[in-house]
mmCIF file of C-alpha atoms in Angstrom:
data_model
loop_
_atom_site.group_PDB
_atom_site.id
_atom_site.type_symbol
_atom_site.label_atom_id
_atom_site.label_comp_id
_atom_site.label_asym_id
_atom_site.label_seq_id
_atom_site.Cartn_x
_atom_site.Cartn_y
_atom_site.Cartn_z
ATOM 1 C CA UNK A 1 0.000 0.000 0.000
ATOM 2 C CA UNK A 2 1.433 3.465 -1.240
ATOM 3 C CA UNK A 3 2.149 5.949 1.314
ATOM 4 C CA UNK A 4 3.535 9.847 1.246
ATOM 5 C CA UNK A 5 6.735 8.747 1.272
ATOM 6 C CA UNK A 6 6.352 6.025 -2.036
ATOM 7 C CA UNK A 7 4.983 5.956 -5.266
ATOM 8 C CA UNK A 8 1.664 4.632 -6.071
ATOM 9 C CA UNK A 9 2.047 1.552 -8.381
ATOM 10 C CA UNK A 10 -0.118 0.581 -10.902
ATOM 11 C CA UNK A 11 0.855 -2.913 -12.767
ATOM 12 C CA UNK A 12 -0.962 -3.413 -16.512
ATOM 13 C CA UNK A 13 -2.247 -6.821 -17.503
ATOM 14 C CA UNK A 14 -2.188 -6.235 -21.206
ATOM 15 C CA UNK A 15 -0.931 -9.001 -24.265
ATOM 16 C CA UNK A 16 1.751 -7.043 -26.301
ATOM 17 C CA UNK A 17 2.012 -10.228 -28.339
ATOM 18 C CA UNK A 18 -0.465 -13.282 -28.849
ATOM 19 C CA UNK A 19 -3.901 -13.831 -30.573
ATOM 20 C CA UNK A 20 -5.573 -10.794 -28.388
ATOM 21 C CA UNK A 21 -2.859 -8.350 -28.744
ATOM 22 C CA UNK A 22 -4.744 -6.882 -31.732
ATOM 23 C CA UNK A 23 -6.858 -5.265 -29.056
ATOM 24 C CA UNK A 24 -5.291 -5.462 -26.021
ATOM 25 C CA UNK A 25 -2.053 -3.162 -27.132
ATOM 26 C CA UNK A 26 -4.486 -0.337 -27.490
ATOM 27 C CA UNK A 27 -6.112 -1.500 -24.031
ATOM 28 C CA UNK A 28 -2.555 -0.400 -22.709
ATOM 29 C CA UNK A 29 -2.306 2.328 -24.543
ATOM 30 C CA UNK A 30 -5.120 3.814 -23.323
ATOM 31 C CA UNK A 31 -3.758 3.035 -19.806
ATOM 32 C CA UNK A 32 -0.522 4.843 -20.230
ATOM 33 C CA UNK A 33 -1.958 7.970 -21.438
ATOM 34 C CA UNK A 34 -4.083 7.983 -17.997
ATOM 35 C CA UNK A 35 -0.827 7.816 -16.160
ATOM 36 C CA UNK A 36 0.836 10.184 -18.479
ATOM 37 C CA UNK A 37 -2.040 12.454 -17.644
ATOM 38 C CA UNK A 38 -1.934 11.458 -13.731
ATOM 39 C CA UNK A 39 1.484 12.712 -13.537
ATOM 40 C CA UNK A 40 1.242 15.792 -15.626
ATOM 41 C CA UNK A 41 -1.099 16.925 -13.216
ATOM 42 C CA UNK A 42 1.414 16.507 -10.290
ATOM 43 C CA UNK A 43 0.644 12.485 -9.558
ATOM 44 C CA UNK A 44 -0.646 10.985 -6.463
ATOM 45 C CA UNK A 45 -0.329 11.090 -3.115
ATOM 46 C CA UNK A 46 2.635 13.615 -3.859
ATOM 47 C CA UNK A 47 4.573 11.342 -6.459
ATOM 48 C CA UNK A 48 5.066 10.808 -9.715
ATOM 49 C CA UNK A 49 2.148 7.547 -10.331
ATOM 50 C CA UNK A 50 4.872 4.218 -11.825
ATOM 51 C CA UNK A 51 4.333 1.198 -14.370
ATOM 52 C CA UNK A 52 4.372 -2.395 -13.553
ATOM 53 C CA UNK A 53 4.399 -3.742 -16.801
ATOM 54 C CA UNK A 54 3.631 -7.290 -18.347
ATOM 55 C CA UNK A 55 3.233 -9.302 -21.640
ATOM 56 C CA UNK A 56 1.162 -12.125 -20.515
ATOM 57 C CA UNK A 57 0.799 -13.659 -24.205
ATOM 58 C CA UNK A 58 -2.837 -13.690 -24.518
ATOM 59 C CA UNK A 59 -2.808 -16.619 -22.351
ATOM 60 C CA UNK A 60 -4.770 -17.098 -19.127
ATOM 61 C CA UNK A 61 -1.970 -18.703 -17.151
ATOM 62 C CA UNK A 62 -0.044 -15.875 -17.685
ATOM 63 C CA UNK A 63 -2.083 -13.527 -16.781
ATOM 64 C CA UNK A 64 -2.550 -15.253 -13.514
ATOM 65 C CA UNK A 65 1.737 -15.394 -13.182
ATOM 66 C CA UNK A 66 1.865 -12.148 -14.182
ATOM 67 C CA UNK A 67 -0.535 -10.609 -11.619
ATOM 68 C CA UNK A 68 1.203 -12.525 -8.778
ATOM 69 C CA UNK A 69 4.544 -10.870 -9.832
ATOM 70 C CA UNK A 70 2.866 -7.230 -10.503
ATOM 71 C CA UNK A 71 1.308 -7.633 -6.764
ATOM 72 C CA UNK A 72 4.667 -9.347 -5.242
ATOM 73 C CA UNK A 73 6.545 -6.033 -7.184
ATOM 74 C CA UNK A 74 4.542 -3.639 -5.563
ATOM 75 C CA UNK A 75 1.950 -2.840 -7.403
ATOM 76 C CA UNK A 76 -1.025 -0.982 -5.482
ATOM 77 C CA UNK A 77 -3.609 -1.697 -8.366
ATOM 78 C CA UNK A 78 -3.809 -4.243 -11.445
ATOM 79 C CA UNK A 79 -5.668 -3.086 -14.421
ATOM 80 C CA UNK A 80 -6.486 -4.795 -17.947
ATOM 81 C CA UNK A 81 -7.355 -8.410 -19.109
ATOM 82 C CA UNK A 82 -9.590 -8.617 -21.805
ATOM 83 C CA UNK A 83 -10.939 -12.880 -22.461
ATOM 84 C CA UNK A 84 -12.990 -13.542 -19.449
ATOM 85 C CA UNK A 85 -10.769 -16.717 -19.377
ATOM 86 C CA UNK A 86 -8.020 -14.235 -18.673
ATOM 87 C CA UNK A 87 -10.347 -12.463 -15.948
ATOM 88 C CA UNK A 88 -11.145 -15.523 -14.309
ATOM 89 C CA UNK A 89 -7.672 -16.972 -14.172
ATOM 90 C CA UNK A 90 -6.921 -13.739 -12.197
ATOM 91 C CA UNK A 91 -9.647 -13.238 -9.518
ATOM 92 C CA UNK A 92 -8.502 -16.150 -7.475
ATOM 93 C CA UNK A 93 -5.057 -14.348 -7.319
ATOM 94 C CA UNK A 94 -6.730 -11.095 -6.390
ATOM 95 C CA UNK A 95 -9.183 -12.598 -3.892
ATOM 96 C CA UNK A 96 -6.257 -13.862 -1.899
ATOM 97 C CA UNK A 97 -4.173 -11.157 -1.785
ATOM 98 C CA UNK A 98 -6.987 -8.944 -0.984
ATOM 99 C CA UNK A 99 -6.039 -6.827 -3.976
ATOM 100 C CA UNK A 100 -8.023 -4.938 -6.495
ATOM 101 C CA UNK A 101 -8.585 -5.540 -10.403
ATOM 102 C CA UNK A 102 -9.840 -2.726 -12.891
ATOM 103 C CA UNK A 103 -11.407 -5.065 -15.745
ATOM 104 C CA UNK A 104 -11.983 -2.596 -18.652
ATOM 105 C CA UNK A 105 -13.848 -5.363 -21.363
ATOM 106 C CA UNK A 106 -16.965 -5.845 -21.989
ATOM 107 C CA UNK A 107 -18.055 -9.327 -20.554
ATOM 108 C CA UNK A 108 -21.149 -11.804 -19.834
ATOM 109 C CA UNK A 109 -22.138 -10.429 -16.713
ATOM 110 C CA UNK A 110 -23.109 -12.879 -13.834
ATOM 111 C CA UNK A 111 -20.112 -12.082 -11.937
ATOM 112 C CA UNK A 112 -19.280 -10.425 -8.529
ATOM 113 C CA UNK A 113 -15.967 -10.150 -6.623
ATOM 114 C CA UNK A 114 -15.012 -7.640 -3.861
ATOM 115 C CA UNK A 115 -12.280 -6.569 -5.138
ATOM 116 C CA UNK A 116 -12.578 -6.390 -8.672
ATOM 117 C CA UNK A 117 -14.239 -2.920 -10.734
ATOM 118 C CA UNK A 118 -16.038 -3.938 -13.795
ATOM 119 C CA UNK A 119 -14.883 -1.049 -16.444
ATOM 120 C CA UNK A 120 -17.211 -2.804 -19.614
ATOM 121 C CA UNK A 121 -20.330 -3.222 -20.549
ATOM 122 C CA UNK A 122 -22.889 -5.808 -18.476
ATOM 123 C CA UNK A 123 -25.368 -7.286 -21.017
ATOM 124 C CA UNK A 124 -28.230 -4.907 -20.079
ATOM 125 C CA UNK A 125 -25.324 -2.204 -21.625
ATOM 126 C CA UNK A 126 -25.136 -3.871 -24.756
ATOM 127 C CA UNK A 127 -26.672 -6.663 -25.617
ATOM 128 C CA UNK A 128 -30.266 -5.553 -25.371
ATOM 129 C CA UNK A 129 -30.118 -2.626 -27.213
ATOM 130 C CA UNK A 130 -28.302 -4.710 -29.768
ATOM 131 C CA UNK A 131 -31.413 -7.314 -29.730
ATOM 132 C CA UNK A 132 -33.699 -4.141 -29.932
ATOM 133 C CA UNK A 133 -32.063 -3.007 -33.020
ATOM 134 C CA UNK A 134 -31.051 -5.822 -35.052
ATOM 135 C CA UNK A 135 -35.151 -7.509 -34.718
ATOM 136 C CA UNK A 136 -36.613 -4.215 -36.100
ATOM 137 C CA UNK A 137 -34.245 -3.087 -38.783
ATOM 138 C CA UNK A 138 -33.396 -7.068 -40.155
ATOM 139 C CA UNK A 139 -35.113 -10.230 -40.847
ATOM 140 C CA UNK A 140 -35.080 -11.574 -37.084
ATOM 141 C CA UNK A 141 -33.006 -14.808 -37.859
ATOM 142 C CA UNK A 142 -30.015 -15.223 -36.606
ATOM 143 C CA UNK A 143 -26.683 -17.215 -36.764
ATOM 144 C CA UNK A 144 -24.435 -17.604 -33.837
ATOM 145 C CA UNK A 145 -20.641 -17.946 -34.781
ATOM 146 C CA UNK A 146 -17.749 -17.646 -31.578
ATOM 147 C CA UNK A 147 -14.554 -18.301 -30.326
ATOM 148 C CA UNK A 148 -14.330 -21.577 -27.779
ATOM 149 C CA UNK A 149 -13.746 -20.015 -24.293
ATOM 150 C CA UNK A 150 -16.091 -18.717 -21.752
ATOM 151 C CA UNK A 151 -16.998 -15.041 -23.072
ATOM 152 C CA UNK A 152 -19.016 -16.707 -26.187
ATOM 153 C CA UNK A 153 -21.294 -19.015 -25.040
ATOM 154 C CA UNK A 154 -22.288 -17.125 -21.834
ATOM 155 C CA UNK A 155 -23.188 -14.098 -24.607
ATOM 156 C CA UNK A 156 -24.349 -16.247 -27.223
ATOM 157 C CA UNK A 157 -26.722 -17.661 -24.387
ATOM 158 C CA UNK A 158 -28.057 -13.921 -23.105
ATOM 159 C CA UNK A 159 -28.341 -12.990 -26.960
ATOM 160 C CA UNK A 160 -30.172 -16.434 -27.673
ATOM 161 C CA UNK A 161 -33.084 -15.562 -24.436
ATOM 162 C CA UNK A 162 -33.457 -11.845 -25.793
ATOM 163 C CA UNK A 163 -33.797 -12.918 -29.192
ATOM 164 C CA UNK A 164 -36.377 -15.655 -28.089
ATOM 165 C CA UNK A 165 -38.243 -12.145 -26.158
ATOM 166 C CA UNK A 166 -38.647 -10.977 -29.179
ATOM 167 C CA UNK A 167 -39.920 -13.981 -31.602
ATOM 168 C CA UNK A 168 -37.015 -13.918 -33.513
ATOM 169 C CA UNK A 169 -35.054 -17.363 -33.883
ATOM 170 C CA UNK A 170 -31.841 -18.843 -33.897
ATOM 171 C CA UNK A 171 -30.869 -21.248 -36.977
ATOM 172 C CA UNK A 172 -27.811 -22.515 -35.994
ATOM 173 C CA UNK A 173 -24.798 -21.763 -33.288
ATOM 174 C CA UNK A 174 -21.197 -22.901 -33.922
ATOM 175 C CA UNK A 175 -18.101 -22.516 -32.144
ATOM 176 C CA UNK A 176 -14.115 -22.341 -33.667
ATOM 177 C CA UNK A 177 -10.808 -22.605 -31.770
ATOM 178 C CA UNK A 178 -9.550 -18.991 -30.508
ATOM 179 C CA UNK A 179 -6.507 -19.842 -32.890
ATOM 180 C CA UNK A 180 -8.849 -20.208 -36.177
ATOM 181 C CA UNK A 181 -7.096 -22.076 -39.297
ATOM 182 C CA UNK A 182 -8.395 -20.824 -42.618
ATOM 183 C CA UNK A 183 -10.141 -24.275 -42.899
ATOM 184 C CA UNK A 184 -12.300 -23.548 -39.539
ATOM 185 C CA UNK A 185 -13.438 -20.574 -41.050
ATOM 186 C CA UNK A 186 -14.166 -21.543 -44.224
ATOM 187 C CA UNK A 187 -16.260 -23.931 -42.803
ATOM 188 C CA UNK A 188 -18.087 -21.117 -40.474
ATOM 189 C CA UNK A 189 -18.471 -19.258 -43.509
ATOM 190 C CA UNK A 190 -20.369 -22.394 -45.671
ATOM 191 C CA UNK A 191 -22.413 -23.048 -43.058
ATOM 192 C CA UNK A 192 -23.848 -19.443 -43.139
ATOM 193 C CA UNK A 193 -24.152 -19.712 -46.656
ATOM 194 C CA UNK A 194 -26.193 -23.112 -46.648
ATOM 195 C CA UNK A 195 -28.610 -21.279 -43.620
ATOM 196 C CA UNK A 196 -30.121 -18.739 -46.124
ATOM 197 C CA UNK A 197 -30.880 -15.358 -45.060
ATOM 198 C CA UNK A 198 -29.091 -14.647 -41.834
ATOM 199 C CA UNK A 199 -27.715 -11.782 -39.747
ATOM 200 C CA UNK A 200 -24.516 -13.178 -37.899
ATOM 201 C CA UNK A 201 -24.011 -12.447 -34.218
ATOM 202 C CA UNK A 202 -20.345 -12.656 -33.716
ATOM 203 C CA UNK A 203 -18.312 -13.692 -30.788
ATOM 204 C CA UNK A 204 -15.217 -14.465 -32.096
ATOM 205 C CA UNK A 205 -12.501 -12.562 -30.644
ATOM 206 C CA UNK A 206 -8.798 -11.039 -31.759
ATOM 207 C CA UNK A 207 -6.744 -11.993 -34.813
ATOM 208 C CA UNK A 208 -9.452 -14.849 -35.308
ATOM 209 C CA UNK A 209 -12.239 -12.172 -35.391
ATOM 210 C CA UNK A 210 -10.550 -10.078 -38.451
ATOM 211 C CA UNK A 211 -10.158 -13.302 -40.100
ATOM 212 C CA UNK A 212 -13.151 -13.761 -40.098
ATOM 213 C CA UNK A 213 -14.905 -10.724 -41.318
ATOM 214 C CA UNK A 214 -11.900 -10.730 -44.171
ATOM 215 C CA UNK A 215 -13.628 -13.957 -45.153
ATOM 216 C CA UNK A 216 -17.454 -12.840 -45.168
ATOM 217 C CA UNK A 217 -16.777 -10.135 -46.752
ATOM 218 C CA UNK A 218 -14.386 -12.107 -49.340
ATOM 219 C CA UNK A 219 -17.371 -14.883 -49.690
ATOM 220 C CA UNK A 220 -19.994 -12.206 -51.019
ATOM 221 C CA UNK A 221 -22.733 -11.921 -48.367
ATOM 222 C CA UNK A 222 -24.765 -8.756 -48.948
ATOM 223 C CA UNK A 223 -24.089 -6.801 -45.635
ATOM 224 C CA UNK A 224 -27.357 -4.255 -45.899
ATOM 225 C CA UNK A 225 -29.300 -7.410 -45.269
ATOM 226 C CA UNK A 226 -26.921 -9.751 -43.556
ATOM 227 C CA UNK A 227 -24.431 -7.568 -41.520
ATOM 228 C CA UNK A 228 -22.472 -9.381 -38.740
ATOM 229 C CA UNK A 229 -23.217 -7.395 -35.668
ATOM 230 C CA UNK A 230 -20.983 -8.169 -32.700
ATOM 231 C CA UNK A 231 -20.635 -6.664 -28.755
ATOM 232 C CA UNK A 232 -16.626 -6.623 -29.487
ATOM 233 C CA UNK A 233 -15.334 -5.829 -33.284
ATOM 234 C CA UNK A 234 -14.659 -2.174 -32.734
ATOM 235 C CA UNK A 235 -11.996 0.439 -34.295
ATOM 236 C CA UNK A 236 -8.781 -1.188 -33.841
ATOM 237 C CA UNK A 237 -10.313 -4.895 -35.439
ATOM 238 C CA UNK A 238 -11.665 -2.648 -37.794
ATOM 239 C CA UNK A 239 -8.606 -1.170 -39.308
ATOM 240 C CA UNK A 240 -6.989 -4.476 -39.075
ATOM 241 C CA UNK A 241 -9.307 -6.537 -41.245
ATOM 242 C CA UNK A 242 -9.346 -3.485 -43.922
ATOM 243 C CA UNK A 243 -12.866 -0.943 -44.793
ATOM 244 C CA UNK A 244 -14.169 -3.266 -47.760
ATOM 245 C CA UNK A 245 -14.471 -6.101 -44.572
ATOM 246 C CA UNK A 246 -15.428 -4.024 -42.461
ATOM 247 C CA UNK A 247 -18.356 -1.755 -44.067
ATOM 248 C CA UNK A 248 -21.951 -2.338 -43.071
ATOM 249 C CA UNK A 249 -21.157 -4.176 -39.336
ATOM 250 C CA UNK A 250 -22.599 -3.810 -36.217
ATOM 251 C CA UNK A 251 -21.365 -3.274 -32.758
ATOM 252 C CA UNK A 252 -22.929 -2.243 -29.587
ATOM 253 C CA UNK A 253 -20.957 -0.537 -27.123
ATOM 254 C CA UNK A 254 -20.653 2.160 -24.481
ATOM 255 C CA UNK A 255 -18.503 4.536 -26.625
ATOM 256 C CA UNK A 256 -17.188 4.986 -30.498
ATOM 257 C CA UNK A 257 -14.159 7.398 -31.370
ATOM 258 C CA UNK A 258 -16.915 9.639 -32.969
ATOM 259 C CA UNK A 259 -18.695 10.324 -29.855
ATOM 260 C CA UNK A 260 -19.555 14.224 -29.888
ATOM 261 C CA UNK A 261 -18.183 15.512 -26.657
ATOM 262 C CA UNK A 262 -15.415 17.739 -25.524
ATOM 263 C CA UNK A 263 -14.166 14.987 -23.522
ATOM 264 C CA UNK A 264 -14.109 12.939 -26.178
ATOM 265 C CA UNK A 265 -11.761 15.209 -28.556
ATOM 266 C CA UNK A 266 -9.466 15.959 -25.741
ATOM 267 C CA UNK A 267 -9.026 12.016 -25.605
ATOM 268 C CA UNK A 268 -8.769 11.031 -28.608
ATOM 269 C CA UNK A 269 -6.431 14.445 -29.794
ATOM 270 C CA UNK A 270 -4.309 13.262 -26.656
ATOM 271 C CA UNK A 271 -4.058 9.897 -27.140
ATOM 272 C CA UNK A 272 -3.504 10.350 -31.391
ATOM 273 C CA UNK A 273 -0.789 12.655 -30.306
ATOM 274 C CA UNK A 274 0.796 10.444 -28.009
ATOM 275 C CA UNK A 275 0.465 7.339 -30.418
ATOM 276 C CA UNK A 276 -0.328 8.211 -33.448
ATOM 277 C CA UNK A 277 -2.537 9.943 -35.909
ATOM 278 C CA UNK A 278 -3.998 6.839 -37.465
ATOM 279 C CA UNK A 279 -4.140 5.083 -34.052
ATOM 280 C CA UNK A 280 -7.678 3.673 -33.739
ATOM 281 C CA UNK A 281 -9.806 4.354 -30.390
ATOM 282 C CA UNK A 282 -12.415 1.487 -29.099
ATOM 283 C CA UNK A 283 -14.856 1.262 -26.207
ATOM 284 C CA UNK A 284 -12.084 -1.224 -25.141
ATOM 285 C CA UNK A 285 -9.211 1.279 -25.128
ATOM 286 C CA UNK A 286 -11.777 4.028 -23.603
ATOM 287 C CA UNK A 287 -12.493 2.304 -20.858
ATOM 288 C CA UNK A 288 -8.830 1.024 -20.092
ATOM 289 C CA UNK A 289 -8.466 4.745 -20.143
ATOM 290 C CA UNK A 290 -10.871 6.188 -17.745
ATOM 291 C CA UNK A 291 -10.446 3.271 -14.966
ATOM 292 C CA UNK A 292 -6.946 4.092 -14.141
ATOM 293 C CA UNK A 293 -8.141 8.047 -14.144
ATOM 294 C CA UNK A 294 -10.561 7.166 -11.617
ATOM 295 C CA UNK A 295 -8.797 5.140 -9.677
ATOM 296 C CA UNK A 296 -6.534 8.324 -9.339
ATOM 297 C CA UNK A 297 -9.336 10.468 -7.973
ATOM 298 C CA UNK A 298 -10.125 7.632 -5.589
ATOM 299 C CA UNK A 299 -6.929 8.079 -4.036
ATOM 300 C CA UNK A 300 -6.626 11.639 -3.634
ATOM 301 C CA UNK A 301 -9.652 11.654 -2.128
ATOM 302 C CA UNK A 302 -8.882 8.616 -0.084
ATOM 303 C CA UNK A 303 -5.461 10.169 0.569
ATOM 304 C CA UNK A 304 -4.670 6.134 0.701
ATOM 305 C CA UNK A 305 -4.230 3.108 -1.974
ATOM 306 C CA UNK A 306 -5.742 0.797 0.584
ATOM 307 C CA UNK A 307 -8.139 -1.066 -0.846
ATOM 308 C CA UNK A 308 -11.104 -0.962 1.627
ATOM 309 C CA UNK A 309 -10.630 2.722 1.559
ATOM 310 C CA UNK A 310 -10.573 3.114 -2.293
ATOM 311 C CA UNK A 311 -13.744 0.593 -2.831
ATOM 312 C CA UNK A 312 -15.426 3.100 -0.454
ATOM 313 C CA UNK A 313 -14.519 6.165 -1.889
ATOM 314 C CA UNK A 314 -14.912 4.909 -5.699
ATOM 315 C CA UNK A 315 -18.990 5.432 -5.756
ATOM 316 C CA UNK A 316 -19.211 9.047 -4.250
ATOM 317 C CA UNK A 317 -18.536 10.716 -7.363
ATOM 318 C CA UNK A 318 -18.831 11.065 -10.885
ATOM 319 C CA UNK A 319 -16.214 10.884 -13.937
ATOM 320 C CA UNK A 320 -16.771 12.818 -17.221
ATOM 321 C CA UNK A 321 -14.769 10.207 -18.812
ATOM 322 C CA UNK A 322 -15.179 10.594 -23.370
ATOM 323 C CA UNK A 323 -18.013 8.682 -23.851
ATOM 324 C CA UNK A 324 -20.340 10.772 -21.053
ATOM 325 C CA UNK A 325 -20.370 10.798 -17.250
ATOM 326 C CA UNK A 326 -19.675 7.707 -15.481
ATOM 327 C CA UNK A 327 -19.866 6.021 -12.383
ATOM 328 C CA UNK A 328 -19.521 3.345 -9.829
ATOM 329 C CA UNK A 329 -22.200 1.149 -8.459
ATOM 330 C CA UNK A 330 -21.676 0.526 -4.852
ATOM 331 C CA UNK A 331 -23.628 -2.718 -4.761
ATOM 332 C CA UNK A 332 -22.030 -4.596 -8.005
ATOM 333 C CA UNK A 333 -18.570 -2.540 -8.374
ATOM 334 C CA UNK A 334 -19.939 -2.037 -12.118
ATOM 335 C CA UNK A 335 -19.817 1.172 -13.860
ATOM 336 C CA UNK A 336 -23.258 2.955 -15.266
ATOM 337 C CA UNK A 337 -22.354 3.125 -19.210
ATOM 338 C CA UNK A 338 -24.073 5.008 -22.041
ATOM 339 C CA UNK A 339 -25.554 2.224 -24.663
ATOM 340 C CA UNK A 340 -25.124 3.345 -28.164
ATOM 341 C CA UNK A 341 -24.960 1.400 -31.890
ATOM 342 C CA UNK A 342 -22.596 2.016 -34.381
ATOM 343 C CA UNK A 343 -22.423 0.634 -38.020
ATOM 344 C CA UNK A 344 -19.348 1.203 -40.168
ATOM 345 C CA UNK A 345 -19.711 3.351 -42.805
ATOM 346 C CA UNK A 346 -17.973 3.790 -46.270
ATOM 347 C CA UNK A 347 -15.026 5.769 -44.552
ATOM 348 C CA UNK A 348 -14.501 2.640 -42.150
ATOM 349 C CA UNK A 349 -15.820 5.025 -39.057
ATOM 350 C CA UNK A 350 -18.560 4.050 -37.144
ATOM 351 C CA UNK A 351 -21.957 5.885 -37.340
ATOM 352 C CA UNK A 352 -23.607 6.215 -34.532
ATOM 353 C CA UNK A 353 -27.634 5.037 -34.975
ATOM 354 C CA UNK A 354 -29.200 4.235 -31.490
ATOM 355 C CA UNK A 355 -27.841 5.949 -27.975
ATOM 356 C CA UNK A 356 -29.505 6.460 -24.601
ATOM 357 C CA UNK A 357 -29.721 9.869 -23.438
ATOM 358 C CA UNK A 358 -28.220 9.296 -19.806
ATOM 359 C CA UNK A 359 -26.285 6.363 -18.618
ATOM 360 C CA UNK A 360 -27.830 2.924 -18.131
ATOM 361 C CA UNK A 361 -27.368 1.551 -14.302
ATOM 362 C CA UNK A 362 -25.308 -1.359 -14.748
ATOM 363 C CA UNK A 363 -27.407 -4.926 -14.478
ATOM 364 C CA UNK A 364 -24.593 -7.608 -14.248
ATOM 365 C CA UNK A 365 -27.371 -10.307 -13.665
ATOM 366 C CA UNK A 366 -29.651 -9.427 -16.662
ATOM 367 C CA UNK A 367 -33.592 -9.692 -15.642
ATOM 368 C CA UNK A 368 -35.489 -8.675 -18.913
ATOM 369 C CA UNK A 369 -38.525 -6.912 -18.509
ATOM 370 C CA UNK A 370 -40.570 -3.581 -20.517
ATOM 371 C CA UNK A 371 -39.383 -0.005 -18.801
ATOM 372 C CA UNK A 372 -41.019 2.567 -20.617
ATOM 373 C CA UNK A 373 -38.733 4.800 -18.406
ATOM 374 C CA UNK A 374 -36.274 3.020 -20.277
ATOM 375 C CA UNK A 375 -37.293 3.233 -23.935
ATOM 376 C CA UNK A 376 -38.397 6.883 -23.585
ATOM 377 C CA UNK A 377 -34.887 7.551 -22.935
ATOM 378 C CA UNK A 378 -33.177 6.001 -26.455
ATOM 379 C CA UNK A 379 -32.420 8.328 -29.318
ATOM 380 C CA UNK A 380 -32.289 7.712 -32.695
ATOM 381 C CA UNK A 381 -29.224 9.548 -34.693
ATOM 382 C CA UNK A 382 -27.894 12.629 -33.351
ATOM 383 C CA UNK A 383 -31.144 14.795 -34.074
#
């Protein structure tokens, strides 16, 4: 625990290398520039704020290494993973060492531990705006397609019960290895073909997700009637797999780079600047962003990195973080989020279709039922 006298430590769980990296390096980036910013500002607790850093591969047993080294180093405050297989291999480590996890990915919800702060959207965030939109603007049959670890069938089951809500159906639900060969996704990609008129509700994740979308697009499938719409595939996939794969997709998420906000420019100005001009910003790489910033406010007003004190102080205020003001539930340790839609358009930049209007309480254990409150408050467009 960081003191007056020592630096506060923060140590980054974030793949530099390995099937996730694709996403995860900007997940890190993100988290530098908060520290950057942290320490332009005069750091905490009267010291410059220092970097634990890791490479943990994209592999869960190394993220679970890792974060025993970052917390046996010093660090006051781990921050990243992005597969909930990575998550999971990690909470045990933080449970018993009583230390705390910022978790800035979108996940499947159904999840509580003390001392972990869920950054990403909960289904109710995401997913059920994304079932909203995709039954009234498409033909409501869908086709499951994911990567084989936890994240995908826990979403593919939500998606599968709101879909089912809303008398759509489900023809068909497939899984391929996290590592795809070209063979398991040309098979995906006949098996959509032989199921007719489909939209495609994506879970696969990383370098296996841009392979993917290279290959639908490649195979000839008519995206203004059979987009793939996905909770994950955001900016930095996008300019990956290329704008002729990429045009026409769907993702639902808390934030896009094109959010209209002053917040949002002075992000994504700083974090271009300090990486990039052509550096792509996702609700990933947002959200890696604005945990570490609040975790600074939590310990200046704390005055403390111990954890107790900073679960405690998290929840008493607000964060105008880029994609609108945020906070922390005090029950769940989720954050309320701001549920939009984007769809690529023929610049490879996500329009923005469908948003809320204030942020969505966070509902980790998804209970559907009709708020009018709730629908009064979505927007269509920017108008």
């Amino acid at each position: 625990m960081a003191s007056i006298e020592e630096p506060v430590t923060v140590g980054l769980l974030y793949s530099q290398t390995g099937e996730t990296a694709v996403i995860e390096v900007a997940q890190r980036q993100g988290a530098l520039l908060a520290v950057s910013e942290l320490n332009a500002e005069g750091g905490l607790l009267g010291q410059p704020v220092t970097v634990l850093d890791s490479n943990p591969m994209s592999v869960p047993s190394r993220f679970r290494d890792s974060a025993e080294r970052l917390l046996s180093q010093g660090a006051d405050a781990l921050f990243g993973c992005y597969m909930s297989s990575t998550r999971k291999a990690v909470l045990p480590v933080i449970d018993r060492r009583r230390a705390l996890l910022f978790y800035p990915t979108v996940y499947e919800g159904f999840e509580y531990l003390e001392g972990c702060v869920y950054s990403g959207a909960a289904p109710n965030q995401n997913a059920r705006m994304l079932a909203d939109f995709l039954c009234e603007a498409y033909e409501p049959r869908f086709f499951f397609v994911g990567s084989n670890y936890v994240f995908p069938y826990e979403s593919n089951r939500i998606m599968r019960d709101l879909f089912a809500n809303r008398g759509a159906s489900v023809v068909d639900e497939i899984y391929i290895p996290l590592i795809p060969s070209k063979e398991d996704i040309a098979e995906a990609i006949e098996k959509i073909r032989k199921a007719g008129p489909v939209v495609v509700f994506s879970t696969v994740v990383g370098q296996g997700a841009v392979d993917f979308y290279r290959a639908y697009d490649a195979a000839g499938f008519d995206r203004s009637v059979q987009p793939i719409a996905s909770l994950t595939f955001g900016e930095p996939e996008c300019l990956a797999a290329g704008v002729d794969a990429c045009v026409g997709n769907i993702k639902a998420a808390p934030y896009f780079s094109v959010v209209r906000s002053p917040a949002n420019q002075r992000f994504v100005t700083a974090y271009r600047s300090k990486f990039g001009a052509e550096q792509p910003v996702s609700a990933e790489v947002e959200a890696a962003y604005f945990q570490v910033k609040m975790y600074g406010e939590a310990v200046k007003r704390a005055g403390t990195t111990d954890r107790a004190a900073i679960l405690k102080t998290l929840p008493t205020f607000t964060f105008e973080a880029p994609q609108g003001t945020v906070r922390i539930d005090p029950v769940t340790h989720h954050t309320y989020l701001w549920p939009r839609i984007g769809i690529v358009g023929a610049d490879g930049a996500f329009e923005i279709v469908r948003q809320t209007s204030e942020p969505e309480p966070p509902e980790p254990y998804l209970v559907e039922h009709d708020d009018p409150a709730s629908l009064a408050r979505v927007e269509e467009g920017w108008d």
